[in-house]
Coordinates of C-alpha atoms in Angstrom, one line a residue:
X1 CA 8.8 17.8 40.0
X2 CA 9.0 16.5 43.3
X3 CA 6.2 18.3 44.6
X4 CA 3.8 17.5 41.7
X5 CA 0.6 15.2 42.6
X6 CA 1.4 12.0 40.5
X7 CA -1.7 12.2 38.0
X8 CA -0.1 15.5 37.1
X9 CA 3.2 14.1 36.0
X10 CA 1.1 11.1 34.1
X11 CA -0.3 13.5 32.2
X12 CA 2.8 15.2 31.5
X13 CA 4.7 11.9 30.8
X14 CA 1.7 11.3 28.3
X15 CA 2.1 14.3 26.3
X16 CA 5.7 13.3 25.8
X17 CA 4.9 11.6 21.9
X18 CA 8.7 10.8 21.6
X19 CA 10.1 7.2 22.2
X20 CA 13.6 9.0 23.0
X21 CA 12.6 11.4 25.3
X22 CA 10.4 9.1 27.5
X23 CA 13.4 6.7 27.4
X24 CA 15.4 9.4 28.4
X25 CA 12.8 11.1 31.1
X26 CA 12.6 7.5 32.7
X27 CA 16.2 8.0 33.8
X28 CA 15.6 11.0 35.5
X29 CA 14.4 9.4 39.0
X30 CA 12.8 6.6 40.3
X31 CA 9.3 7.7 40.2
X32 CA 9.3 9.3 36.7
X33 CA 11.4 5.6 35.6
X34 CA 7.9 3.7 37.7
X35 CA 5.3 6.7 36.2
X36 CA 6.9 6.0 32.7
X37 CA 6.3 2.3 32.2
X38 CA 2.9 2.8 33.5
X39 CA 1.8 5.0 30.6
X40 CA 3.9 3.3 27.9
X41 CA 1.3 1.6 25.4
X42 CA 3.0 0.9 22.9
X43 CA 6.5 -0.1 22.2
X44 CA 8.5 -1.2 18.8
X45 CA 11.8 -3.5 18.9
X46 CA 14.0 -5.2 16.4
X47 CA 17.0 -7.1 15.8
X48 CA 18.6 -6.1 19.2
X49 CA 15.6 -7.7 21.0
X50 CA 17.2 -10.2 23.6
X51 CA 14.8 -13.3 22.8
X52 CA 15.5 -15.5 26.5
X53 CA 12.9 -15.8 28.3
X54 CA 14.1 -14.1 31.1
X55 CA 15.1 -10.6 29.0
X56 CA 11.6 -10.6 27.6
X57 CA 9.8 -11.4 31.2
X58 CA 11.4 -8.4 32.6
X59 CA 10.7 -6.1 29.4
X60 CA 7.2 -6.9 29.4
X61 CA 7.0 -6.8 33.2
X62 CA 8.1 -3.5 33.2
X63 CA 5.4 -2.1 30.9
X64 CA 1.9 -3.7 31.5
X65 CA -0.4 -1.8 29.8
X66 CA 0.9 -2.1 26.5
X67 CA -2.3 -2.2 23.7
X68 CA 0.4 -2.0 20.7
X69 CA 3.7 -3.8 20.0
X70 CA 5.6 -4.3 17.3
X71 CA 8.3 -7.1 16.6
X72 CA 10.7 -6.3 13.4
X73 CA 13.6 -8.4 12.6
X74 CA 13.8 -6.6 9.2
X75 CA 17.6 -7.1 8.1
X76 CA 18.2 -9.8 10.4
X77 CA 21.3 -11.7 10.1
X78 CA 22.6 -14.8 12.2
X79 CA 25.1 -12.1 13.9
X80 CA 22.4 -10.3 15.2
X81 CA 21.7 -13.3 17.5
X82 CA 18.2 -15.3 18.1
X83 CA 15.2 -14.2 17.2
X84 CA 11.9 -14.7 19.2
X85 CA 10.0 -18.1 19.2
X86 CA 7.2 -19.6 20.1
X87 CA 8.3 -19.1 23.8
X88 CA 9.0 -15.5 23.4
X89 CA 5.5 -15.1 22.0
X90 CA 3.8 -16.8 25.0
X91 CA 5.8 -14.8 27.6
X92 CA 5.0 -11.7 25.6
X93 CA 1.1 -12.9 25.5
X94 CA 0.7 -13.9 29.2
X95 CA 2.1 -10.2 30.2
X96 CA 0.1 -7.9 28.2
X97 CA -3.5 -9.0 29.0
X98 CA -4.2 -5.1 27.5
X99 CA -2.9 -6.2 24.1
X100 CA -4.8 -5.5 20.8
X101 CA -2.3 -4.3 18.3
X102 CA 0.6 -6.8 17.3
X103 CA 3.0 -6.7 14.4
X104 CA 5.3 -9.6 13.7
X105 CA 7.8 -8.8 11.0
X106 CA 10.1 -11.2 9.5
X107 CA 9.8 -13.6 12.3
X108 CA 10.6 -16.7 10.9
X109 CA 10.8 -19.0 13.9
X110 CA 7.1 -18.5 14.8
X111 CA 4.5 -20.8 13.8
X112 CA 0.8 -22.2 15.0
X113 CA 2.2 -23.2 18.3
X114 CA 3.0 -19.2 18.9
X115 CA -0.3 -17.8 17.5
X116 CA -2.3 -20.7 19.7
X117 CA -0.3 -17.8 23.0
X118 CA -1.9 -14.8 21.7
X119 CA -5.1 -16.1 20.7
X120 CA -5.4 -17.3 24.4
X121 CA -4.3 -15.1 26.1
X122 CA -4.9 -12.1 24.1
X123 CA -8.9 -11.8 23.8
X124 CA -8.5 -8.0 23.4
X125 CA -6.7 -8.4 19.9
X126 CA -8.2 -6.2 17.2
X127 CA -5.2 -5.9 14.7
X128 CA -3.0 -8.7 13.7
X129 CA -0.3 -7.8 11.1
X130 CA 2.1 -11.1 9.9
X131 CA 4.9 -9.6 7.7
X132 CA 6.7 -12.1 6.2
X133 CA 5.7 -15.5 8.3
X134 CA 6.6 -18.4 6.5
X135 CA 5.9 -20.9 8.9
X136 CA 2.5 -19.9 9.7
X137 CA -0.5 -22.2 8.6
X138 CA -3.9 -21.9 8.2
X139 CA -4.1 -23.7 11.8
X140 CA -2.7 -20.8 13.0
X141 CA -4.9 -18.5 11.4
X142 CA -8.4 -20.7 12.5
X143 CA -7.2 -20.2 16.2
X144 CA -7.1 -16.6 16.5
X145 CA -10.1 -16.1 13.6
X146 CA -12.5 -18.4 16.8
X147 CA -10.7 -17.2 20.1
X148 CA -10.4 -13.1 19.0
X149 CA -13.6 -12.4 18.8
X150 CA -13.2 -8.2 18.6
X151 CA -10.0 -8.6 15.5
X152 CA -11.0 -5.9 12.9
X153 CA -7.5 -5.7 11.1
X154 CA -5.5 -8.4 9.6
X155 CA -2.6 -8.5 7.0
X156 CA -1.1 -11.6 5.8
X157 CA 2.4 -10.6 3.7
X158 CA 4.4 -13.4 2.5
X159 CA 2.6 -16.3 4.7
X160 CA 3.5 -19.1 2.5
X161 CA 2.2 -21.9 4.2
X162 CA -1.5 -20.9 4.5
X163 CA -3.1 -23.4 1.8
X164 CA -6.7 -22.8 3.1
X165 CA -9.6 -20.2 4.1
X166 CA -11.2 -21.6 6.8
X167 CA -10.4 -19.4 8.5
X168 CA -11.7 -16.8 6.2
X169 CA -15.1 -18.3 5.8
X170 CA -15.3 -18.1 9.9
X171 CA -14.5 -14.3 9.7
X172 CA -17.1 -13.8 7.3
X173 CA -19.9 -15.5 9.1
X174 CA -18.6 -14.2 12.9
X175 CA -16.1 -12.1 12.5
X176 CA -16.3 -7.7 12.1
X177 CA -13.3 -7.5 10.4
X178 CA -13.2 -4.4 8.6
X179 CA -9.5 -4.2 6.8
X180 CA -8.1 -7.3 5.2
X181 CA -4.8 -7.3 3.5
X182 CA -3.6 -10.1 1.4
X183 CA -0.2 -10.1 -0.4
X184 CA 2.2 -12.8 -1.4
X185 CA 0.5 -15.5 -0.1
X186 CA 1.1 -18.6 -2.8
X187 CA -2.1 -20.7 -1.7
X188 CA -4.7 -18.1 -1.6
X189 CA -6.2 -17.2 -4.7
X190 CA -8.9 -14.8 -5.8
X191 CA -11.2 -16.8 -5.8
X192 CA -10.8 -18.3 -2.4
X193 CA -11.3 -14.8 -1.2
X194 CA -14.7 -15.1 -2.1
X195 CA -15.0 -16.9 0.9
X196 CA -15.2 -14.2 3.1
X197 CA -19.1 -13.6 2.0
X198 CA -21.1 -12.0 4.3
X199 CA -17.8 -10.5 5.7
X200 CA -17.2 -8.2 2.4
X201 CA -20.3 -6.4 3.9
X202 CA -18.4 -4.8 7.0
X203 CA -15.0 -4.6 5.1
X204 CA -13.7 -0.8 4.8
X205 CA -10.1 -1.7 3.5
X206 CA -9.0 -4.4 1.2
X207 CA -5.5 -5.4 -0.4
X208 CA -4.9 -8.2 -2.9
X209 CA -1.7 -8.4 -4.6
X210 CA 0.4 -11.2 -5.9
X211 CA 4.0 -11.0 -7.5
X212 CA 6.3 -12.5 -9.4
X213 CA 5.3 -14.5 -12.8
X214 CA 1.0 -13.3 -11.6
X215 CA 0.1 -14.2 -15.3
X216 CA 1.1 -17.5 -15.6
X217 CA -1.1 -19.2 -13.0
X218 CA -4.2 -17.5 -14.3
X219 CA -7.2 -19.6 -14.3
X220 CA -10.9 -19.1 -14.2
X221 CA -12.9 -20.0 -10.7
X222 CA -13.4 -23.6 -10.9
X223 CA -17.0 -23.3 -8.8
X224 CA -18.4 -20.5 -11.6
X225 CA -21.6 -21.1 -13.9
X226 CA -22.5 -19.1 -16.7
X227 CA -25.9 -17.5 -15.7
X228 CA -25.6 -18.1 -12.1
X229 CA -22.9 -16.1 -10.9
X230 CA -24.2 -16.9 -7.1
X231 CA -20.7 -16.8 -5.4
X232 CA -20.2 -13.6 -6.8
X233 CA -23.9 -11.9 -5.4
X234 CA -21.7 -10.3 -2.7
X235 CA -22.5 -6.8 -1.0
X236 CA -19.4 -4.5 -0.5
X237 CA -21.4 -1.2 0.1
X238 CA -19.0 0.3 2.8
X239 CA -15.6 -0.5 1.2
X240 CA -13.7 2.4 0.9
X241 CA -9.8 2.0 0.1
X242 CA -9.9 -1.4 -2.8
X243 CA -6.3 -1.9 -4.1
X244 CA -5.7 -4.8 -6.5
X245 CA -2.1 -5.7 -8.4
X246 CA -1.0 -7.8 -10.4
X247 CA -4.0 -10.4 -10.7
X248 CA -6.2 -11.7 -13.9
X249 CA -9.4 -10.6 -14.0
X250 CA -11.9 -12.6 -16.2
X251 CA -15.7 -11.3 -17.1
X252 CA -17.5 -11.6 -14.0
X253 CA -15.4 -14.0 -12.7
X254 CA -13.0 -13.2 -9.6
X255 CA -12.1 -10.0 -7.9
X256 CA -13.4 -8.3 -10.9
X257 CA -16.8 -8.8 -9.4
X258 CA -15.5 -5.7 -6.7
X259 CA -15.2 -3.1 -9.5
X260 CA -18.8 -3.5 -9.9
X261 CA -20.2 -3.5 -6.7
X262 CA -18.4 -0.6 -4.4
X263 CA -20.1 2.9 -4.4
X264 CA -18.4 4.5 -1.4
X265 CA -14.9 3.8 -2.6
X266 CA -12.6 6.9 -1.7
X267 CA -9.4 5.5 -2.5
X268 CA -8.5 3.1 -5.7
X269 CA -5.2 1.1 -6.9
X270 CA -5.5 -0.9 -9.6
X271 CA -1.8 -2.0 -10.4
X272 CA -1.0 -4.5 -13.5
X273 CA -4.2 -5.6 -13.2
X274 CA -5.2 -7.9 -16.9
X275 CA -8.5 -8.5 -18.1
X276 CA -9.7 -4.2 -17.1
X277 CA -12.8 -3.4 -19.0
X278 CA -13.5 0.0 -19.9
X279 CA -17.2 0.3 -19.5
X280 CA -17.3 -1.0 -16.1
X281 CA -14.5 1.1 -15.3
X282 CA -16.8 4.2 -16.2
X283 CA -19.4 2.7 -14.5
X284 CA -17.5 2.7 -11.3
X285 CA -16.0 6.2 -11.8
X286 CA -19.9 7.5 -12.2
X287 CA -21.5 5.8 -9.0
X288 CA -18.3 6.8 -7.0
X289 CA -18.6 10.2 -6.3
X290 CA -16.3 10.4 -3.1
X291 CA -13.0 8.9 -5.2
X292 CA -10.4 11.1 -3.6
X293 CA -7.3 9.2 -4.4
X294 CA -6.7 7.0 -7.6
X295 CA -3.7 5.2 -8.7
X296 CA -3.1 3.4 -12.0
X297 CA -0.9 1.6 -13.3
X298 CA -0.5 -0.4 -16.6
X299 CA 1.1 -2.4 -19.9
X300 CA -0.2 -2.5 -23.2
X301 CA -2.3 -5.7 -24.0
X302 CA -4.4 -6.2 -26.9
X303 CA -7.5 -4.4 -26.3
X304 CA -10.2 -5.3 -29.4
X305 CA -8.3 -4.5 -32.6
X306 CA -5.9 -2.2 -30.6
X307 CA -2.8 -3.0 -28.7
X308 CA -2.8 -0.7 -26.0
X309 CA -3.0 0.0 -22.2
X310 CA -7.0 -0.8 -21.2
X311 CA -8.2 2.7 -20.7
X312 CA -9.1 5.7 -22.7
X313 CA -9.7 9.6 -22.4
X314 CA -13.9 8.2 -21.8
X315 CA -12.3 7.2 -18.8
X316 CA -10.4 10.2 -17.9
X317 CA -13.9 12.3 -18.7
X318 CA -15.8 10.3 -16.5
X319 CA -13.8 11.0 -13.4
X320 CA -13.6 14.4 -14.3
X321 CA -17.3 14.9 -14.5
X322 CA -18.2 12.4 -11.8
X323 CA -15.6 12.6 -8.8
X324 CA -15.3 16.2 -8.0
X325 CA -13.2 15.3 -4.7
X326 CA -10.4 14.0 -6.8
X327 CA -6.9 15.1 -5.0
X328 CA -3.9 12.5 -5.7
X329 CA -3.8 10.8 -9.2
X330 CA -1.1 8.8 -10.3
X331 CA -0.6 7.3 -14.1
X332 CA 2.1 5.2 -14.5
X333 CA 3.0 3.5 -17.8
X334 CA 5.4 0.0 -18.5
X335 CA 7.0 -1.7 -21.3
X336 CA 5.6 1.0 -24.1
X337 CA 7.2 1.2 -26.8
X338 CA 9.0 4.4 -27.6
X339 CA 8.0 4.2 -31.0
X340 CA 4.3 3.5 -30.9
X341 CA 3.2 6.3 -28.4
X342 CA -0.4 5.4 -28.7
X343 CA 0.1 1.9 -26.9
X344 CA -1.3 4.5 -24.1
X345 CA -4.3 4.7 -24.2
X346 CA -4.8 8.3 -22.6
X347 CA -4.0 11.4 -24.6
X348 CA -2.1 14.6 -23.4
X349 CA -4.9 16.6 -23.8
X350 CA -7.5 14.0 -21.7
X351 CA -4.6 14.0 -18.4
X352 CA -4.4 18.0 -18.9
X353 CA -8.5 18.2 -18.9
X354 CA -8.8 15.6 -16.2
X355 CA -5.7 17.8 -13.5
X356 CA -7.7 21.3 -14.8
X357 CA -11.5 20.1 -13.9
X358 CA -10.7 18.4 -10.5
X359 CA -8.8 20.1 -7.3
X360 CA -5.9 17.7 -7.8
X361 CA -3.0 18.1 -5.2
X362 CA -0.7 15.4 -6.3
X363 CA 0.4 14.2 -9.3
X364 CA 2.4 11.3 -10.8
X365 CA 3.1 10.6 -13.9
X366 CA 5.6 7.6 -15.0
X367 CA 6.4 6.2 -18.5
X368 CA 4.0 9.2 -20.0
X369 CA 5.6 9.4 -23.0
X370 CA 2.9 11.2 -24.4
X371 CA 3.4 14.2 -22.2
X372 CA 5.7 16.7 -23.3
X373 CA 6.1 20.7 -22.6
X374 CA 2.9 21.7 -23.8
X375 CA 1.0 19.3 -21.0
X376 CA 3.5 21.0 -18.6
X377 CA 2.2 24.4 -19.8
X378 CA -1.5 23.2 -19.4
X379 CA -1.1 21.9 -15.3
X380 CA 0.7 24.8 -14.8
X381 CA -2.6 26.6 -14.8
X382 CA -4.2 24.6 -12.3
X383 CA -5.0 26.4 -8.8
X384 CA -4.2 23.4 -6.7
X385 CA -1.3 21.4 -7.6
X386 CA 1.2 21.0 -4.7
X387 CA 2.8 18.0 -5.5
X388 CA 4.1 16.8 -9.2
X389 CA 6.2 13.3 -9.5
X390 CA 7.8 12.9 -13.2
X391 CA 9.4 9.6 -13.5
X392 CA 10.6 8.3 -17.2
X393 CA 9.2 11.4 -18.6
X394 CA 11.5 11.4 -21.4
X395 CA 9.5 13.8 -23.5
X396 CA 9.8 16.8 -20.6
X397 CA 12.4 19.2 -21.5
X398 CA 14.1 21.9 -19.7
X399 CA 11.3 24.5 -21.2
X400 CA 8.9 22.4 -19.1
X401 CA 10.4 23.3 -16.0
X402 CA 10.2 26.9 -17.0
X403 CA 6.3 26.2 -17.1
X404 CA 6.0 24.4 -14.5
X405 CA 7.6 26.8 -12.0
X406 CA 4.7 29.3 -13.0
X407 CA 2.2 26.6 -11.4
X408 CA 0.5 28.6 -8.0
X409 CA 0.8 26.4 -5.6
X410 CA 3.6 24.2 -6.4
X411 CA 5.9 23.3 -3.4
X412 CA 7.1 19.7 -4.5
X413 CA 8.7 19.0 -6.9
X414 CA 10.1 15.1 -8.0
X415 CA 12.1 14.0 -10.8
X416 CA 13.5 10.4 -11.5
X417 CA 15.2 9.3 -14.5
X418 CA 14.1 12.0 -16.9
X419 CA 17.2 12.3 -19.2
X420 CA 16.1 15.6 -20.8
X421 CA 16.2 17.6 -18.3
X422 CA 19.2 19.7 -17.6
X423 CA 21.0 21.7 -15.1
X424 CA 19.0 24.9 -17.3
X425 CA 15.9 23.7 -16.0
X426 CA 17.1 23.5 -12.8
X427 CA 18.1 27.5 -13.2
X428 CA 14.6 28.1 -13.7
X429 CA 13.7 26.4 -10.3
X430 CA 16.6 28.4 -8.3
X431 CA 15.7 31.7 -10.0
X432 CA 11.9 31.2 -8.8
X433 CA 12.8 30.4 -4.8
X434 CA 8.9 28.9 -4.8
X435 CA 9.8 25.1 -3.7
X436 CA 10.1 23.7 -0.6
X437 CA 11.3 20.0 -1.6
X438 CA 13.0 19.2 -4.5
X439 CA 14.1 15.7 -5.4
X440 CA 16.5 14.3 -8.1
X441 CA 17.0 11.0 -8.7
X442 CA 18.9 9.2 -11.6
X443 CA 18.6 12.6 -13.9
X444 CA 21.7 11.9 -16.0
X445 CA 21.6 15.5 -17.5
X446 CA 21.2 17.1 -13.7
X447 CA 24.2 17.2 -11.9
X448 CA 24.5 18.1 -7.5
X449 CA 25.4 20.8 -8.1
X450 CA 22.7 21.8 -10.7
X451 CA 20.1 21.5 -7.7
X452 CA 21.7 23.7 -5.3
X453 CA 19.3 26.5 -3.9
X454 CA 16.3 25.1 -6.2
X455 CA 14.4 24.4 -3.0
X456 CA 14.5 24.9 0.9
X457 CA 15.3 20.8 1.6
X458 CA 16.9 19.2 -2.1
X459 CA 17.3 15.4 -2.1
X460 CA 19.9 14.2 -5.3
X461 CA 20.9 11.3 -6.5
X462 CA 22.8 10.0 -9.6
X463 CA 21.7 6.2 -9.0
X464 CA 19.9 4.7 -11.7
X465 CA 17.1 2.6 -10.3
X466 CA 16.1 -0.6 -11.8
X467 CA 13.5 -1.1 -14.0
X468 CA 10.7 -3.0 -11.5
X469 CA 11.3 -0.7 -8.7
X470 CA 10.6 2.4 -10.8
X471 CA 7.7 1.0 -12.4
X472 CA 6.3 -0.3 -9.0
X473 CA 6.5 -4.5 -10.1
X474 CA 8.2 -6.9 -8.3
X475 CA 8.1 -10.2 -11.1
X476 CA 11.1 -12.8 -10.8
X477 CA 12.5 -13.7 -14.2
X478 CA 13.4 -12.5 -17.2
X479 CA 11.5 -11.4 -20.3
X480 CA 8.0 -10.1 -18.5
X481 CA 6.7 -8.4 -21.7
X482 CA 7.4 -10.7 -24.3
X483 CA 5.9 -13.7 -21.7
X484 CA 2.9 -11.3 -21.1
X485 CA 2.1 -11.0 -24.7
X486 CA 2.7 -14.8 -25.8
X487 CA -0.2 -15.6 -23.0
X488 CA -2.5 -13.1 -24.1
X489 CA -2.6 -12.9 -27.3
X490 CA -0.5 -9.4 -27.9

């Protein structure tokens, strides 16, 4: 490569999408090592990071037109040595003037003094992501919200210490920020959120999720007034991807107020979320016609004179006859009662209607005790099913499998904890040589050996997995359903 005009081997080098292999093509020679760290943009470090001051001066020397870095100390232990500080932050700052896209995960010896560096010296900043933060304030936050002036992205995980939106309510009067992402974050509420204002009208992308005990801090917004819901006259015409779990909703009142609003929503989540109300949940189905992606998840709660997950087949009719794009639907069901199948709301024949009318490519369903064989014989119809997820489907057999197998398009198949399937069923997947990825986890009746040759790449596991991470929940404590149902009434 000697001979080759140095533009050419940039453009080469740039090509090369692998971390490995440039690391590897640096070594090569001088001018490919020199070439290299030019064009790197982005680079991604962990626990090995050396944190002095003089390891990180000549690591960000060395590439100086980096736009993206990432910083994850995920799994860090005190053996793994220091991690960066408030220092390391200001020497990383003050050598990537280029920078726009930073990620700090589990960095727990950063605080205000360390965000004060990047929002100085980093004026490019578009994307801020803080993973797990705990020493960062609301201090922190106001800097960068008044000296980044292009930030669009910004995701607060597990930021403990921010106890105000001040910062918030200067986004939403100056700011473009168009994805916002708020989870685990004890001292903003819902209705601080509200906050943002004139902001929700740019906002493309929005997160709100709290864990643990969600239920028992519910309250009503303090500032609301019956008849002049004026915090709540909020436009939200562009948001596109809305994902709310585990929060209290309340009639008109809090991030409730979103279901009724969005029109050009393409992706929903609505996980755990209390206080649901069916009409408007039609309502939003029928203005949003480019819903492409919806995931639900729920418990039973009392629901008139019914005790019973919030939504009905009305709701599974309305998305059939009013999102047409609808690809990747996932139903997942928690703390029902084996017994009393109809504390879900949905029927069989309303999930089998909804898969047959729309192209649906993925499925999931979890805890659908309701669907048996029969459903699996009505999806196996469908033209476009690729992708089917069956987790605590206890009332799928081994004759399911057989009907499932018939399904067109079907090349992925997941099972998790569904006790009455058996190594048979498998047979029917090994004899029909259709799959391309098959994946068993916690099956107790499917053994490793059961799954051999059912598809080109098989994934097994006999682990059972525990109850919140198979449902999707993350709540602290003990007794969630019967503390659910003393609070509201079920």
């Amino acid at each position: 490569m000697e001979g080759l005009p140095e533009l050419l081997i940039a453009e080469i080098v740039k090509r090369i999408t692998s971390t490995t292999d440039r690391s590897s093509l640096s070594l090569v020679s001088k001018q490919l090592y020199t070439i290299e760290a030019e064009h790197r943009d982005a680079i991604r470090v962990g626990c090995g990071l050396d944190p002095t001051t003089e390891a990180l001066t000549s690591l960000f020397s060395r590439f100086p037109n980096l736009w993206k870095v990432e910083i994850n100390y995920s799994g860090w232990t005190s053996s793994h040595g220091d991690q960066l500080d408030n220092q390391g932050l200001h020497v990383l700052s003050s050598h990537c003037p280029l920078l726009s896209d930073l990620t700090l995960s589990n960095c727990l010896y950063i605080d205000d003094t360390g965000l004060g560096y990047v929002s100085s010296y980093c004026k490019k900043l578009r994307s801020l992501r803080l993973n797990y933060a705990p020493e960062i304030t609301s201090t922190g936050l106001s800097q960068v919200a008044v000296s980044c002036r292009y930030l669009s992205v910004l995701h607060l995980v597990g930021c403990t210490a921010v106890d105000n939106v001040e910062w918030l309510e200067y986004l939403g009067r100056y700011g473009s920020l168009e994805e916002l992402v708020v989870k685990d974050c004890n001292g903003i509420s819902q209705y601080d959120l509200l906050k943002f204002g004139p902001g929700w009208v740019n906002l493309q992308k929005f997160e709100f999720e709290i864990n643990g005990n969600y239920w028992m801090g519910a309250v009503q917004d303090p500032a609301y007034k019956v008849g002049y819901p004026y915090r709540y006259d909020i436009c939200c015409d562009n948001l596109k991807d809305l994902r709310l779990a585990h929060i209290v909703t309340m009639p008109e009142i809090g991030l409730r107020f979103l279901l009724g609003k969005c029109k050009a929503l393409e992706t929903l989540y609505l996980e755990y979320v209390i206080g649901l109300d069916e009409s408007e949940m039609i309502a939003l189905f029928q203005r949003c016609s480019n819903l492409n992606t919806i995931s639900l998840r729920f418990m039973p709660l009392r629901c008139g004179y019914d005790f019973r997950t919030p939504l009905t087949d009305d709701s599974l009719k309305a998305l059939a006859l009013s999102c047409p794009m609808l690809q990747v639907v996932e139903l997942t069901f928690t703390f029902i009662n084996p017994i009393y199948p109809t504390e879900i709301g949905f029927t069989q024949e309303g999930i089998v209607a909804l898969i047959q009318s729309c192209p649906i490519r993925a499925l999931v369903l979890n805890g659908a005790i309701i669907f048996d064989d029969e459903g699996m014989k009505g999806i196996s119809s469908t033209q476009f099913l690729e992708t089917l997820e069956l987790v605590d489907c206890e009332s799928i057999t081994d004759a399911g499998m057989d009907f499932i197998v018939q399904a067109p398009c079907l090349s992925s198949l997941t099972l998790r904890e569904c006790k009455n399937v058996t190594d048979a069923g498998m047979a029917a997947l090994v004899s029909s040589q259709k799959l391309e990825s098959l994946t068993v986890i916690g099956c107790c009746q499917i053994s490793q050996e059961g799954v051999r040759g059912a598809a080109k790449t098989v994934r097994y596991s006999a682990q059972i997995e525990s109850h919140d991470s198979l449902k999707g929940m993350n709540m602290r404590g003990s007794g969630h359903q019967s503390t659910v149902k003393a609070i509201f009434g079920c």
